[in-house]
Tab-separated table of C-alpha atoms in Angstrom:
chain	number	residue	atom	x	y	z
A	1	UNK	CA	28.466	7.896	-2.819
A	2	UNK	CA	28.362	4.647	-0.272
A	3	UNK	CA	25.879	3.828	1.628
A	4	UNK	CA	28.125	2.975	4.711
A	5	UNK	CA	29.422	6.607	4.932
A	6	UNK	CA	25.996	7.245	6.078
A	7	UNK	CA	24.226	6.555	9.536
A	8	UNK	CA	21.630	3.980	9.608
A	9	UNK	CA	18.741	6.144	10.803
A	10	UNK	CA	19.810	9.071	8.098
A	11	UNK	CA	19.272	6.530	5.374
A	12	UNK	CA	15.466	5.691	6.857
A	13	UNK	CA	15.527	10.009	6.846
A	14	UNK	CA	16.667	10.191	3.009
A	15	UNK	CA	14.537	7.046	2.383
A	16	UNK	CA	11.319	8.772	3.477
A	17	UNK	CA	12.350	12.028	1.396
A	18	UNK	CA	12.574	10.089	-1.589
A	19	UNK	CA	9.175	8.092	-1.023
A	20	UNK	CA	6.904	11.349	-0.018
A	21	UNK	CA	8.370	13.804	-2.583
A	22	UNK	CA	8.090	11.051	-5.713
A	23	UNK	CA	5.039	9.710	-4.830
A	24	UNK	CA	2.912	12.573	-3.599
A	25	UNK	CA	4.878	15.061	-4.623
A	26	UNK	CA	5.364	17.559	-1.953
A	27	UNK	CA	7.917	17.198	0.813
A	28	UNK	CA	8.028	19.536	3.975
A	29	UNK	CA	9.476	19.012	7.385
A	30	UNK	CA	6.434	17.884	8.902
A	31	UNK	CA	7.409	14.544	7.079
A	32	UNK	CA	10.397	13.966	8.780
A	33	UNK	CA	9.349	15.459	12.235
A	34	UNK	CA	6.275	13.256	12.548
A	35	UNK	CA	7.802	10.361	11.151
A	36	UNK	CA	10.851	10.454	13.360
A	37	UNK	CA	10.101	12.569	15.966
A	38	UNK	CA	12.372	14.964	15.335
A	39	UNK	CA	12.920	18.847	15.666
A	40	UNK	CA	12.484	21.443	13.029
A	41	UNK	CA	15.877	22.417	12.776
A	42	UNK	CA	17.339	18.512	12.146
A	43	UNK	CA	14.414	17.952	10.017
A	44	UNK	CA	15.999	20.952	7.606
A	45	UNK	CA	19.504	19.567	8.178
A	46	UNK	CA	18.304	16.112	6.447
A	47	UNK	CA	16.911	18.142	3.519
A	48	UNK	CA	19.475	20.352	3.059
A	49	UNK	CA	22.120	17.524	3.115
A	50	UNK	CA	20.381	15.222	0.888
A	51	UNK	CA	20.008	18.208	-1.325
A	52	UNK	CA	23.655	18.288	-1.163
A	53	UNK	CA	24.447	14.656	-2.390
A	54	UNK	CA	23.994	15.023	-5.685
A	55	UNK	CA	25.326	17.598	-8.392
A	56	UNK	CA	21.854	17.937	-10.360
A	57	UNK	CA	19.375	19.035	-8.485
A	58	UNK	CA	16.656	16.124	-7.082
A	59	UNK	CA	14.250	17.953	-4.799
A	60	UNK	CA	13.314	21.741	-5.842
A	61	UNK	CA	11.407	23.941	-2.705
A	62	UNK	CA	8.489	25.886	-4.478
A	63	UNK	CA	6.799	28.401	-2.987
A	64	UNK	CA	3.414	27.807	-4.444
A	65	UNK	CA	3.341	24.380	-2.781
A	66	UNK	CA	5.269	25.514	0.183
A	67	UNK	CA	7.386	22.395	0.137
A	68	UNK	CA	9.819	20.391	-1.824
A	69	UNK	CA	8.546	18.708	-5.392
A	70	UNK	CA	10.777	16.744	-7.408
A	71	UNK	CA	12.578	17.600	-9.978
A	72	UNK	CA	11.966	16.606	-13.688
A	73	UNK	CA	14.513	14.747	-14.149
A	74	UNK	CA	14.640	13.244	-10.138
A	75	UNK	CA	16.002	9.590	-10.077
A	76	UNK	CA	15.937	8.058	-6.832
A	77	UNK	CA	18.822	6.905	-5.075
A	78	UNK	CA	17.972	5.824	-1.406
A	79	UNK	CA	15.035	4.014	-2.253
A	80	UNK	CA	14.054	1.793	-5.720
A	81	UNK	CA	11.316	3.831	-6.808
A	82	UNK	CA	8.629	1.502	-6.463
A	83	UNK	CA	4.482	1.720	-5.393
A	84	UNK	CA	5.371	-0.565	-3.032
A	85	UNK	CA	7.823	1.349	-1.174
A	86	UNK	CA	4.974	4.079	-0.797
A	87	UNK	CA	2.396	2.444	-0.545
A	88	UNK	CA	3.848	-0.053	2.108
A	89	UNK	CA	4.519	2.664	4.005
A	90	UNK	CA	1.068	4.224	4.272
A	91	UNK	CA	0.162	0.997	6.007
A	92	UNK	CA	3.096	0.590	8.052
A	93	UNK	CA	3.717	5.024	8.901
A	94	UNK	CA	7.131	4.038	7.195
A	95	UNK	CA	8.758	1.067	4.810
A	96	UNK	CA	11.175	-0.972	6.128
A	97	UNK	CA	10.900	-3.483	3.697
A	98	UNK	CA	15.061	-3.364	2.814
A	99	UNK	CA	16.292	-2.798	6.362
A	100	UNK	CA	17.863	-5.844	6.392
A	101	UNK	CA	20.337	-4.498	4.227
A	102	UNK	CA	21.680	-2.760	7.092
A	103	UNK	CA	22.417	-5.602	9.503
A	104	UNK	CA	25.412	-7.702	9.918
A	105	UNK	CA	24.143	-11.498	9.091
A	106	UNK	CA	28.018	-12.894	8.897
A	107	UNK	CA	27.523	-16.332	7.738
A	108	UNK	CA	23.950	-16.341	8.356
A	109	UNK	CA	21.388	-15.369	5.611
A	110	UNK	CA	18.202	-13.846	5.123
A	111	UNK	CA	15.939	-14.144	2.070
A	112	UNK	CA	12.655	-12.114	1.631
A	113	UNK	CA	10.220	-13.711	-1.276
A	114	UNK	CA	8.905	-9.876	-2.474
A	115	UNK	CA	5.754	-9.748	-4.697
A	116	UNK	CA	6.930	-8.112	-8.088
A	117	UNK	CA	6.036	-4.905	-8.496
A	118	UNK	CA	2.790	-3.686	-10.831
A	119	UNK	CA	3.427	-0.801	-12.907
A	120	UNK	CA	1.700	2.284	-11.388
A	121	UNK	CA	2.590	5.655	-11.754
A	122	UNK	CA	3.292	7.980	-9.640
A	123	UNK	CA	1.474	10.865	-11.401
A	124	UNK	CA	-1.882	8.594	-11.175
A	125	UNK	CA	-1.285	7.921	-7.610
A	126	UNK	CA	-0.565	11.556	-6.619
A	127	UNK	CA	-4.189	12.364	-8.424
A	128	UNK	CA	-6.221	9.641	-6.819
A	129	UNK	CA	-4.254	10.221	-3.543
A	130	UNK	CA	-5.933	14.273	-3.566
A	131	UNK	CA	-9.324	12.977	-4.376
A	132	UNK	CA	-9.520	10.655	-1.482
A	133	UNK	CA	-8.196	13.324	0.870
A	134	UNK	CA	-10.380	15.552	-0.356
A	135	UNK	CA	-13.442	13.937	-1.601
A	136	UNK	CA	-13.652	15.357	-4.982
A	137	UNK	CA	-14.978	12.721	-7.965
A	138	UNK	CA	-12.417	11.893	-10.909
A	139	UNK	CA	-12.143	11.117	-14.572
A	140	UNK	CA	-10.089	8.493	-14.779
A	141	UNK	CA	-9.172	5.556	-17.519
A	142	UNK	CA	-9.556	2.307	-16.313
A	143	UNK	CA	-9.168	-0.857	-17.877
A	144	UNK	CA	-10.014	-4.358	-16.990
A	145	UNK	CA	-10.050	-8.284	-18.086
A	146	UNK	CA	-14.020	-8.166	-18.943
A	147	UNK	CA	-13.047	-4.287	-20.350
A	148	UNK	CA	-10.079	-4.451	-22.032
A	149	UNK	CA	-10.215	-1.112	-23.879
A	150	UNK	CA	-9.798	1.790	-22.035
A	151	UNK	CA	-12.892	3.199	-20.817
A	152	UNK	CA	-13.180	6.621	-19.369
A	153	UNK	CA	-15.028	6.325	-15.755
A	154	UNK	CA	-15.755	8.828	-12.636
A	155	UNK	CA	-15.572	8.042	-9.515
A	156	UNK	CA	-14.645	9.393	-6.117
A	157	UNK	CA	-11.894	7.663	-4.059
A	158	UNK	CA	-11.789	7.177	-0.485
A	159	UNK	CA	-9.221	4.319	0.731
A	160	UNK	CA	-6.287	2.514	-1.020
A	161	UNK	CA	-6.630	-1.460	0.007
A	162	UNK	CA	-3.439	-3.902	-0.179
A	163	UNK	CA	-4.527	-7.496	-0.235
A	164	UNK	CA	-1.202	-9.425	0.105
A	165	UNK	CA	-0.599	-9.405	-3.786
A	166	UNK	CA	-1.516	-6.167	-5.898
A	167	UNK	CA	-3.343	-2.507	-4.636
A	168	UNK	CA	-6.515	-1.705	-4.773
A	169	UNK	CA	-8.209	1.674	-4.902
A	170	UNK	CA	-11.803	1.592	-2.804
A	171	UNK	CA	-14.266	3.925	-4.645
A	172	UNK	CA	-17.809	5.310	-5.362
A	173	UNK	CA	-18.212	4.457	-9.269
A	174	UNK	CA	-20.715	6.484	-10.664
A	175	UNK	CA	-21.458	4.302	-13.670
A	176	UNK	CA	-22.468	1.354	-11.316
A	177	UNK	CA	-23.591	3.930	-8.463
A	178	UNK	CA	-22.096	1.558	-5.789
A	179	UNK	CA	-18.897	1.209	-4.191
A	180	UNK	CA	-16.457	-1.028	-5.759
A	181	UNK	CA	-12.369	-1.727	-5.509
A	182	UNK	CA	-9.959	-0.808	-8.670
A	183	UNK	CA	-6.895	-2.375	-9.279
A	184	UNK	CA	-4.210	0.241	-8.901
A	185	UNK	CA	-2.122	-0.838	-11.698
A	186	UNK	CA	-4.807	-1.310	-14.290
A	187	UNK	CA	-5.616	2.626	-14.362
A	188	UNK	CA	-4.059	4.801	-17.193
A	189	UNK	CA	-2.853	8.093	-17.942
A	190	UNK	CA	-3.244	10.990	-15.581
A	191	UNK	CA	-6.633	11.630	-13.947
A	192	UNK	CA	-8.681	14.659	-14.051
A	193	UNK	CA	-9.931	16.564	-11.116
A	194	UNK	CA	-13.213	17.552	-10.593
A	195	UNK	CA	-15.604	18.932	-8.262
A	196	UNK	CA	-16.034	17.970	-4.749
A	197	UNK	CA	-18.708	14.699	-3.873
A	198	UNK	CA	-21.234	13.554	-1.162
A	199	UNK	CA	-20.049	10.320	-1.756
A	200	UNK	CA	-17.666	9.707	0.708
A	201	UNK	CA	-16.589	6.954	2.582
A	202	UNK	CA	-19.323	6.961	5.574
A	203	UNK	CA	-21.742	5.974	2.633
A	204	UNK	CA	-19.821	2.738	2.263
A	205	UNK	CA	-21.662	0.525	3.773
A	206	UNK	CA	-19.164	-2.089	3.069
A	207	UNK	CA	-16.490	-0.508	4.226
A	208	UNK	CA	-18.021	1.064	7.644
A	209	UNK	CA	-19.609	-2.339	8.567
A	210	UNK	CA	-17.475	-5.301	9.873
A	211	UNK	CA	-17.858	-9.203	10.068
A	212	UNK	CA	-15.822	-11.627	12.180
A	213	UNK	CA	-14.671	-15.029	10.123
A	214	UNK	CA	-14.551	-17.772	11.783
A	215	UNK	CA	-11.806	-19.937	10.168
A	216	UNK	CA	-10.861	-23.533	11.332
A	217	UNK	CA	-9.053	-26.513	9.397
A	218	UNK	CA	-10.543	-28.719	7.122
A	219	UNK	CA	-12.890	-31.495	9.194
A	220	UNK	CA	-11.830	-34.316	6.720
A	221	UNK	CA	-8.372	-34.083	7.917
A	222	UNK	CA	-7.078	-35.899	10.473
A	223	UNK	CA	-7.532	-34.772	14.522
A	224	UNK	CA	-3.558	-35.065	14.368
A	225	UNK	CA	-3.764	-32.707	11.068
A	226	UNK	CA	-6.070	-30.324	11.988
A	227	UNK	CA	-4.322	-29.554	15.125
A	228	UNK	CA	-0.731	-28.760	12.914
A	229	UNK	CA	-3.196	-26.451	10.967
A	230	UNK	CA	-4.361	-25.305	14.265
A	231	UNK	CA	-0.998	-24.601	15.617
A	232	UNK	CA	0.337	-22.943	11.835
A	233	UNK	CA	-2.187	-20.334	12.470
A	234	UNK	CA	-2.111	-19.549	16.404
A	235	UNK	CA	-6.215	-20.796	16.342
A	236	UNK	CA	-7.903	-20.717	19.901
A	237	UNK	CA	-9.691	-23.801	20.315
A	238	UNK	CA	-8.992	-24.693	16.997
A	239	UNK	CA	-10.528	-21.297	15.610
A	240	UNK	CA	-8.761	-18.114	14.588
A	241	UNK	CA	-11.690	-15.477	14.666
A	242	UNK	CA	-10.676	-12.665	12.053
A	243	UNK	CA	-12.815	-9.286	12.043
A	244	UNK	CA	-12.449	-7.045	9.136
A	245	UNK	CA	-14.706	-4.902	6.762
A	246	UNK	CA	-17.152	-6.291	4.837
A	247	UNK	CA	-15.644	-5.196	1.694
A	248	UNK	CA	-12.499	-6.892	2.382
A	249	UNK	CA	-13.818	-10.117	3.364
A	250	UNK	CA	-13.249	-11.581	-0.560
A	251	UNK	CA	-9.080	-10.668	0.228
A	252	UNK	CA	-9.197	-12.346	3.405
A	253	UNK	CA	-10.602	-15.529	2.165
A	254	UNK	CA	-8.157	-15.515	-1.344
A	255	UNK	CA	-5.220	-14.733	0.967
A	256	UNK	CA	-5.663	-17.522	3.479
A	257	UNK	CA	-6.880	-19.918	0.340
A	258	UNK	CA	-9.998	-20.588	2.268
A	259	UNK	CA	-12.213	-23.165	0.432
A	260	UNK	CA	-15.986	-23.317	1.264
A	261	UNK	CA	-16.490	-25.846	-1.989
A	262	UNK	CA	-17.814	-29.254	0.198
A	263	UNK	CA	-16.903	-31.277	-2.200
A	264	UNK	CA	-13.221	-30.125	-2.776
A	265	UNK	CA	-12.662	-30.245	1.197
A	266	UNK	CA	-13.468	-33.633	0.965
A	267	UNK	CA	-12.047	-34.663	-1.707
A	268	UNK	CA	-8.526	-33.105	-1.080
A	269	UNK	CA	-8.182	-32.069	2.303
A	270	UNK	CA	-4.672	-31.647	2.076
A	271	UNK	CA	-4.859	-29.386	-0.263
A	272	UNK	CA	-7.402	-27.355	1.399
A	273	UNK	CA	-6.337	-26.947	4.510
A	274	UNK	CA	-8.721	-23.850	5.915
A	275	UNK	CA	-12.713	-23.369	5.564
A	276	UNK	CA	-14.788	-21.750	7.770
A	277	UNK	CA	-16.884	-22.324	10.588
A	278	UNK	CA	-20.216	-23.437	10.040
């Protein structure tokens, strides 16, 4: 099988079969109609022919889940595999991270710098995934760098959070009894389902609430300095005015390497080239 025997915008079709069915496990038309506003009818074409690739069977359609699941033994062949296929393309409707693939450069080149990949499974995500949509609490494992064993926890999902770098999973934890973010790739083995919660996401005050940041270069850099910074980051009168959820302030300012330290803004502006306003 070669990719060029296929159309470009059947590969984005097969692409988004592989994504939904591994990573949430149930594939229907729906998928493909919404996603590429497309009939019914072509939508069971695409399924039927990428059923039709492959001599073991990849996608199976049970009745129970009235859709397509994945086989056992499904290896993906359109797509890597990868959270950050899936999960790129809950924030973007679809991933086009490896369109590029596609294009005729000739002598020209272009190079993508891709954060590696954590290990997540797909079995965890489908689980957490079903919580959040429908608000029940879970038993999951969960380890991190102050908790280094596993430790069992419960908590109740509501938004998955990518900061740049790694995933996060925004959730009520009901051993703290506050909202707090979980590093996707840090939970382990498959989570348990339980009963439905009051806890959703309206509660999160965090989350519901926003706050504007005011970011502006360094003042102990030069005028001629600050305006390059100025100009790197599209500022309007030398501020670029950011609003985003409280709770995701923290990724905003770790992203952008924004220093608030006085003392290390003065003593290596250009190092620090962002703060914020005062």
């Amino acid at each position: 099988m070669n990719l060029n025997d296929f159309k470009w915008d059947q590969i984005l079709r097969f692409r988004l079969i592989e994504i939904i069915v591994l990573w949430e496990g149930r594939l229907t038309t729906n998928h493909l109609c919404d996603a590429f506003k497309i009939g019914r009818q072509q939508a069971s074409r695409d399924i039927a022919k990428y059923k039709y690739l492959f001599e073991q069977e990849q996608i199976i359609l049970d009745q129970k889940l009235r859709g397509y699941r994945p086989d056992k033994c499904f290896v993906p062949y359109f797509t890597k595999g990868t959270p950050g296929e899936y999960l790129s393309f809950l924030h973007q409707q679809k991933s086009m991270d490896s369109c590029f693939e596609f294009f005729n450069w000739q002598n020209a080149e272009c190079e993508i710098l891709s954060v590696p990949d954590r290990a997540i499974s797909p079995q965890i995500i489908r689980k957490l995934l079903l919580a959040a949509r429908e608000c029940r609490r879970v038993d999951v494992d969960y380890i991190s760098l102050s908790s280094p064993s596993v430790r069992g926890r419960i908590i109740v999902p509501h938004s998955i959070v990518y900061d740049g770098v790694r995933w996060h999973l925004r959730a009520y934890c009901e051993e703290k009894k506050n909202y707090r973010d979980f590093v996707l790739s840090r939970f382990r083995n498959e989570p348990d389902l339980l009963e439905h919660s009051s806890n959703n996401r309206d509660l999160d005050v965090d989350w519901m609430n926003y706050e504007t940041l005011e970011v502006v270069p360094n003042p102990h850099l030069s005028m001629s300095q600050q305006e390059i910074i100025a100009t790197d980051y599209n500022m309007i009168d030398g501020c670029l005015r950011i609003k985003t959820r409280k709770a995701l302030v923290m990724y905003y300012k770790q992203r952008l390497s924004i220093c608030e330290d006085p003392e290390k803004l003065r003593g290596e502006p250009e190092v620090h080239h962002l703060t914020l306003s005062v």
